[in-house]
Amino acid sequence: QVHLVESGGGLVQAGGSLRLSCVASGHIFSDYAMGWFRQAPGKEKEPEFVAGIRWSLGTTYYADSVKGRFTISRDAAKTTMYLQMNSLKPEDTAVYYCNGVSGDHPLGSWGQGTQVTVSS
């Protein structure tokens, strides 16, 4: 089983940038996909899909709400995944999680996440 730890969140003004990291301990199979999800404050639903990356090929896909502003990437050798977030908006405020992903559906359990707060 892969254990995931997120980091890199913080407080930033609207228009600013942050880079999140997700370190995986354990083997990520080459046909696996990983992704970022987020849960906004007061939202009781499951975290929403943000971005995904197919681990072996590095191909990426995004939710419409972040397309053109966020970039997902990975360093396969380090089993680390990143989310570069630019042009941040207050509505991006959320706890961000990484997880395995099938399409835009999460796989596995949730970690602690990392808080991103965007002030207006």
Coordinates of N, CA, C and O in Angstrom, one line a residue:
Q1 N 0.8 -1.2 0.0 CA 0.0 0.0 0.0 C 0.9 1.2 0.0 O 1.9 1.3 0.7
V2 N 0.5 2.2 -0.8 CA 1.2 3.5 -0.9 C 0.7 4.5 0.2 O -0.4 4.7 0.3
H3 N 1.7 5.1 0.9 CA 1.4 6.1 1.9 C 1.7 7.5 1.3 O 2.8 7.6 0.7
L4 N 0.8 8.4 1.3 CA 1.0 9.7 0.7 C 1.0 10.8 1.7 O 0.2 10.8 2.7
V5 N 1.9 11.8 1.5 CA 2.1 12.9 2.4 C 2.1 14.2 1.6 O 3.0 14.4 0.8
E6 N 1.2 15.1 1.9 CA 1.1 16.3 1.1 C 1.8 17.5 1.9 O 1.8 17.4 3.1
S7 N 2.3 18.4 1.2 CA 2.9 19.6 1.8 C 2.9 20.8 0.8 O 2.6 20.6 -0.4
G8 N 3.3 21.9 1.3 CA 3.4 23.1 0.5 C 2.3 24.1 0.5 O 2.4 25.2 -0.1
G9 N 1.3 23.8 1.3 CA 0.2 24.8 1.4 C 0.6 26.0 2.1 O 1.7 26.1 2.7
G10 N -0.3 27.0 2.2 CA -0.1 28.2 2.9 C -1.1 29.3 2.6 O -2.1 29.0 2.0
L11 N -0.8 30.5 3.0 CA -1.6 31.7 2.8 C -1.0 32.5 1.7 O 0.2 32.9 1.8
V12 N -1.8 32.9 0.7 CA -1.3 33.6 -0.4 C -2.4 34.6 -0.9 O -3.6 34.3 -0.7
Q13 N -2.0 35.7 -1.4 CA -2.9 36.7 -2.0 C -3.5 36.2 -3.3 O -2.8 35.5 -4.0
A14 N -4.6 36.7 -3.7 CA -5.2 36.4 -5.0 C -4.2 36.8 -6.1 O -3.6 37.9 -6.0
G15 N -4.0 36.0 -7.0 CA -3.1 36.2 -8.1 C -1.7 35.6 -7.9 O -0.9 35.6 -8.8
G16 N -1.5 35.1 -6.6 CA -0.2 34.5 -6.3 C -0.1 33.1 -6.7 O -1.0 32.5 -7.4
S17 N 1.0 32.5 -6.3 CA 1.3 31.1 -6.7 C 1.7 30.3 -5.5 O 2.3 30.8 -4.5
L18 N 1.5 29.0 -5.6 CA 2.0 28.0 -4.6 C 2.3 26.7 -5.3 O 1.7 26.5 -6.4
R19 N 3.3 26.0 -4.8 CA 3.5 24.7 -5.3 C 3.4 23.6 -4.2 O 4.0 23.7 -3.2
L20 N 2.5 22.7 -4.5 CA 2.2 21.6 -3.5 C 3.1 20.4 -3.9 O 3.3 20.2 -5.1
S21 N 3.4 19.6 -2.9 CA 4.1 18.4 -3.2 C 3.4 17.2 -2.5 O 2.8 17.4 -1.5
C22 N 3.5 16.0 -3.1 CA 3.0 14.8 -2.6 C 4.0 13.7 -2.7 O 4.4 13.4 -3.8
V23 N 4.5 13.3 -1.5 CA 5.5 12.3 -1.5 C 4.9 10.9 -1.2 O 4.1 10.8 -0.3
A24 N 5.2 10.0 -2.1 CA 4.6 8.6 -1.9 C 5.7 7.7 -1.4 O 6.8 7.6 -2.0
S25 N 5.4 7.0 -0.4 CA 6.3 5.9 0.1 C 5.7 4.6 -0.4 O 4.5 4.3 -0.1
G26 N 6.5 3.8 -1.1 CA 6.0 2.6 -1.7 C 6.0 2.7 -3.2 O 6.2 3.7 -3.7
H27 N 5.8 1.6 -3.8 CA 5.9 1.5 -5.3 C 4.6 2.0 -5.9 O 3.5 1.6 -5.6
I28 N 4.8 2.8 -6.9 CA 3.6 3.3 -7.8 C 3.8 2.5 -9.1 O 4.7 2.7 -9.8
F29 N 2.8 1.7 -9.4 CA 2.8 0.9 -10.6 C 2.7 1.8 -11.8 O 2.1 2.8 -11.8
S30 N 3.4 1.3 -12.9 CA 3.5 2.2 -14.0 C 2.2 2.5 -14.7 O 2.1 3.5 -15.4
D31 N 1.2 1.6 -14.5 CA -0.1 1.9 -15.2 C -1.0 2.6 -14.3 O -2.2 2.7 -14.5
Y32 N -0.5 3.2 -13.2 CA -1.3 3.9 -12.2 C -1.4 5.3 -12.6 O -0.6 5.9 -13.4
A33 N -2.5 6.0 -12.1 CA -2.6 7.4 -12.2 C -2.7 8.0 -10.8 O -3.3 7.4 -9.9
M34 N -2.2 9.2 -10.7 CA -2.3 9.9 -9.4 C -3.0 11.2 -9.6 O -3.0 11.8 -10.8
G35 N -3.5 11.8 -8.6 CA -4.2 13.1 -8.8 C -4.2 13.9 -7.5 O -3.9 13.5 -6.4
W36 N -4.6 15.2 -7.8 CA -4.9 16.1 -6.7 C -6.4 16.4 -6.6 O -7.1 16.4 -7.6
F37 N -6.8 16.5 -5.3 CA -8.2 16.8 -5.0 C -8.3 17.9 -4.0 O -7.2 18.2 -3.4
R38 N -9.4 18.5 -3.8 CA -9.5 19.5 -2.8 C -10.9 19.6 -2.2 O -11.9 19.2 -2.9
Q39 N -10.9 20.0 -1.0 CA -12.2 20.1 -0.3 C -12.3 21.5 0.3 O -11.5 21.9 1.2
A40 N -13.2 22.3 -0.2 CA -13.4 23.7 0.3 C -14.0 23.7 1.7 O -14.7 22.8 2.1
P41 N -13.8 24.8 2.4 CA -14.4 24.9 3.8 C -15.9 24.8 3.7 O -16.5 25.4 2.9
G42 N -16.4 24.1 4.7 CA -17.9 24.0 4.8 C -18.5 23.0 3.8 O -19.7 22.8 3.9
K43 N -17.7 22.4 3.0 CA -18.2 21.4 2.0 C -18.1 20.0 2.6 O -17.1 19.6 3.0
E44 N -19.2 19.4 2.7 CA -19.2 18.0 3.3 C -19.1 16.9 2.3 O -18.9 15.8 2.7
K45 N -19.2 17.2 1.1 CA -19.0 16.2 0.1 C -17.6 15.7 0.0 O -16.7 16.3 0.6
E46 N -17.3 14.6 -0.7 CA -16.0 14.2 -0.9 C -15.2 15.3 -1.6 O -15.7 16.1 -2.4
P47 N -13.9 15.3 -1.4 CA -13.0 16.2 -2.1 C -13.2 16.2 -3.6 O -13.5 15.1 -4.2
E48 N -13.2 17.3 -4.3 CA -13.4 17.3 -5.7 C -12.1 17.2 -6.5 O -11.0 17.6 -6.0
F49 N -12.2 16.6 -7.6 CA -11.0 16.3 -8.5 C -10.5 17.7 -9.0 O -11.2 18.6 -9.4
V50 N -9.1 17.8 -9.0 CA -8.5 19.0 -9.5 C -7.6 18.6 -10.7 O -7.8 19.3 -11.8
A51 N -6.8 17.6 -10.6 CA -5.9 17.3 -11.7 C -5.4 15.9 -11.6 O -5.3 15.4 -10.4
G52 N -5.0 15.3 -12.7 CA -4.5 13.9 -12.7 C -3.3 13.7 -13.6 O -3.2 14.5 -14.6
I53 N -2.5 12.7 -13.3 CA -1.4 12.4 -14.2 C -1.2 10.9 -14.3 O -1.2 10.2 -13.2
R54 N -1.0 10.4 -15.5 CA -0.8 9.0 -15.7 C 0.7 8.8 -15.4 O 1.6 9.4 -16.0
W55 N 1.0 7.9 -14.4 CA 2.4 7.9 -13.9 C 3.5 7.6 -14.9 O 4.5 8.2 -14.9
S56 N 3.2 6.6 -15.7 CA 4.3 6.2 -16.6 C 4.5 7.2 -17.8 O 5.6 7.5 -18.1
L57 N 3.4 7.6 -18.4 CA 3.5 8.5 -19.6 C 3.6 9.9 -19.2 O 4.1 10.7 -20.0
G58 N 3.1 10.3 -18.0 CA 3.2 11.7 -17.6 C 2.1 12.6 -18.3 O 2.1 13.8 -18.2
T59 N 1.1 11.9 -18.9 CA 0.0 12.7 -19.5 C -0.9 13.2 -18.4 O -1.1 12.6 -17.4
T60 N -1.4 14.4 -18.6 CA -2.1 15.1 -17.6 C -3.5 15.5 -18.0 O -3.8 15.6 -19.2
Y61 N -4.4 15.7 -17.0 CA -5.7 16.2 -17.3 C -6.2 17.0 -16.1 O -5.7 16.8 -15.0
Y62 N -7.2 17.9 -16.4 CA -7.5 18.9 -15.3 C -9.0 19.1 -15.3 O -9.7 18.9 -16.3
A63 N -9.5 19.5 -14.1 CA -10.8 20.1 -14.0 C -10.9 21.4 -14.7 O -9.9 22.1 -14.7
D64 N -12.0 21.7 -15.3 CA -12.2 22.9 -16.0 C -11.9 24.2 -15.2 O -11.4 25.2 -15.7
S65 N -12.2 24.1 -13.9 CA -12.0 25.3 -13.0 C -10.5 25.6 -12.8 O -10.2 26.8 -12.4
V66 N -9.6 24.8 -13.1 CA -8.2 25.1 -12.9 C -7.4 25.0 -14.2 O -6.2 25.3 -14.1
K67 N -8.0 24.6 -15.2 CA -7.3 24.5 -16.5 C -6.6 25.8 -16.9 O -7.3 26.9 -16.8
G68 N -5.4 25.8 -17.3 CA -4.6 27.0 -17.7 C -4.0 27.7 -16.5 O -3.2 28.6 -16.7
R69 N -4.3 27.3 -15.3 CA -3.7 28.0 -14.1 C -2.9 27.0 -13.3 O -1.9 27.4 -12.7
F70 N -3.3 25.8 -13.2 CA -2.6 24.8 -12.4 C -1.9 23.8 -13.4 O -2.3 23.5 -14.5
T71 N -0.7 23.3 -12.9 CA 0.0 22.3 -13.6 C 0.4 21.2 -12.7 O 1.1 21.4 -11.7
I72 N 0.1 20.0 -13.1 CA 0.5 18.8 -12.3 C 1.7 18.2 -13.0 O 1.8 18.1 -14.2
S73 N 2.6 17.7 -12.2 CA 3.8 17.0 -12.7 C 4.2 16.0 -11.7 O 3.7 15.9 -10.6
R74 N 5.2 15.1 -12.1 CA 5.7 14.1 -11.2 C 7.2 13.9 -11.5 O 7.7 14.1 -12.6
D75 N 7.9 13.5 -10.4 CA 9.3 13.0 -10.6 C 9.2 11.5 -10.2 O 9.1 11.2 -9.0
A76 N 9.1 10.7 -11.2 CA 8.9 9.3 -11.0 C 10.0 8.7 -10.1 O 9.8 7.8 -9.3
A77 N 11.3 9.1 -10.3 CA 12.4 8.6 -9.6 C 12.2 8.8 -8.1 O 12.7 8.1 -7.2
K78 N 11.6 10.0 -7.8 CA 11.5 10.4 -6.4 C 10.1 10.0 -5.8 O 9.8 10.3 -4.7
T79 N 9.3 9.4 -6.7 CA 7.9 9.1 -6.3 C 7.2 10.3 -5.7 O 6.6 10.2 -4.6
T80 N 7.4 11.4 -6.3 CA 6.9 12.7 -5.8 C 6.0 13.3 -6.9 O 6.4 13.3 -8.1
M81 N 4.9 13.9 -6.5 CA 4.0 14.6 -7.5 C 3.9 16.0 -7.0 O 4.0 16.3 -5.8
Y82 N 3.7 16.9 -8.0 CA 3.6 18.3 -7.7 C 2.3 18.9 -8.3 O 1.8 18.4 -9.2
L83 N 1.9 20.0 -7.7 CA 0.8 20.8 -8.3 C 1.3 22.3 -8.2 O 1.3 22.9 -7.1
Q84 N 1.6 22.8 -9.3 CA 2.0 24.2 -9.4 C 0.7 25.0 -9.7 O 0.0 24.8 -10.6
M85 N 0.4 25.9 -8.7 CA -0.8 26.7 -8.8 C -0.5 28.1 -9.0 O 0.1 28.8 -8.2
N86 N -0.9 28.7 -10.1 CA -0.7 30.1 -10.5 C -2.0 30.8 -10.6 O -3.1 30.2 -10.7
S87 N -2.0 32.1 -10.5 CA -3.2 32.9 -10.6 C -4.3 32.5 -9.7 O -5.4 32.3 -10.1
L88 N -3.9 32.3 -8.5 CA -4.8 31.7 -7.5 C -6.0 32.7 -7.2 O -5.8 33.9 -7.2
K89 N -7.1 32.1 -6.9 CA -8.3 32.9 -6.6 C -8.8 32.5 -5.3 O -8.6 31.4 -4.8
P90 N -9.6 33.3 -4.6 CA -10.2 33.0 -3.3 C -10.9 31.7 -3.3 O -10.9 30.9 -2.4
E91 N -11.6 31.4 -4.5 CA -12.4 30.1 -4.5 C -11.5 28.9 -4.6 O -12.0 27.8 -4.6
D92 N -10.2 29.1 -4.7 CA -9.2 27.9 -4.7 C -8.9 27.5 -3.2 O -8.3 26.5 -3.0
T93 N -9.4 28.3 -2.3 CA -9.2 28.0 -0.9 C -9.8 26.7 -0.5 O -11.0 26.4 -0.8
A94 N -9.0 25.8 0.0 CA -9.4 24.4 0.3 C -8.3 23.7 0.9 O -7.1 24.1 1.0
V95 N -8.6 22.5 1.5 CA -7.6 21.5 1.8 C -7.3 20.7 0.6 O -8.2 20.1 0.0
Y96 N -6.0 20.6 0.2 CA -5.7 19.8 -1.0 C -5.1 18.5 -0.6 O -4.3 18.4 0.3
Y97 N -5.5 17.4 -1.3 CA -5.1 16.1 -1.0 C -4.6 15.4 -2.3 O -5.0 15.8 -3.4
C98 N -3.7 14.5 -2.2 CA -3.3 13.7 -3.3 C -3.8 12.3 -3.0 O -4.0 11.9 -1.9
N99 N -4.0 11.5 -4.1 CA -4.6 10.2 -4.0 C -4.4 9.5 -5.3 O -4.1 10.1 -6.4
G100 N -4.5 8.2 -5.3 CA -4.6 7.5 -6.6 C -5.9 7.9 -7.3 O -6.9 8.4 -6.6
V101 N -6.0 7.8 -8.6 CA -7.2 8.3 -9.3 C -7.5 7.3 -10.4 O -6.6 6.8 -11.1
S102 N -8.8 7.1 -10.6 CA -9.3 6.5 -11.8 C -10.2 7.4 -12.5 O -11.3 7.7 -12.0
G103 N -9.8 8.0 -13.6 CA -10.5 9.1 -14.2 C -10.5 10.3 -13.3 O -9.4 10.8 -13.0
D104 N -11.6 10.7 -12.8 CA -11.6 11.7 -11.8 C -12.1 11.2 -10.4 O -12.5 12.0 -9.6
H105 N -12.1 9.9 -10.2 CA -12.5 9.3 -9.0 C -11.3 8.9 -8.1 O -10.4 8.3 -8.6
P106 N -11.4 9.2 -6.8 CA -10.2 8.9 -6.0 C -10.2 7.4 -5.6 O -11.2 6.8 -5.6
L107 N -9.0 6.9 -5.4 CA -8.8 5.6 -5.0 C -8.1 5.6 -3.6 O -7.3 6.5 -3.4
G108 N -8.4 4.7 -2.8 CA -7.7 4.7 -1.5 C -8.2 5.7 -0.5 O -9.2 6.4 -0.8
S109 N -7.6 5.7 0.6 CA -8.0 6.6 1.7 C -7.3 8.0 1.6 O -6.4 8.2 0.9
W110 N -7.8 8.9 2.4 CA -7.3 10.3 2.4 C -6.2 10.5 3.4 O -6.3 9.9 4.5
G111 N -5.2 11.3 3.1 CA -4.2 11.7 4.1 C -4.6 12.9 4.8 O -5.8 13.3 4.9
Q112 N -3.6 13.6 5.4 CA -3.9 14.8 6.2 C -4.2 16.0 5.3 O -4.9 16.9 5.7
G113 N -3.7 16.0 4.1 CA -3.9 17.2 3.2 C -3.1 18.3 3.6 O -2.3 18.3 4.6
T114 N -3.1 19.4 2.8 CA -2.4 20.6 3.0 C -3.3 21.8 2.7 O -4.0 21.8 1.7
Q115 N -3.4 22.7 3.7 CA -4.3 23.8 3.6 C -3.8 24.9 2.7 O -2.7 25.4 2.8
V116 N -4.6 25.3 1.7 CA -4.3 26.5 0.9 C -5.4 27.5 1.1 O -6.6 27.2 1.0
T117 N -4.9 28.7 1.5 CA -5.9 29.8 1.7 C -5.5 31.0 0.8 O -4.3 31.4 0.8
V118 N -6.4 31.5 0.0 CA -6.2 32.6 -0.9 C -7.0 33.7 -0.4 O -8.2 33.7 -0.4
S119 N -6.3 34.8 -0.1 CA -7.0 36.0 0.4 C -7.3 37.0 -0.8 O -6.5 37.0 -1.7
S120 N -8.4 37.7 -0.7 CA -8.8 38.6 -1.8 C -8.2 40.0 -1.6 O -7.6 40.3 -0.5

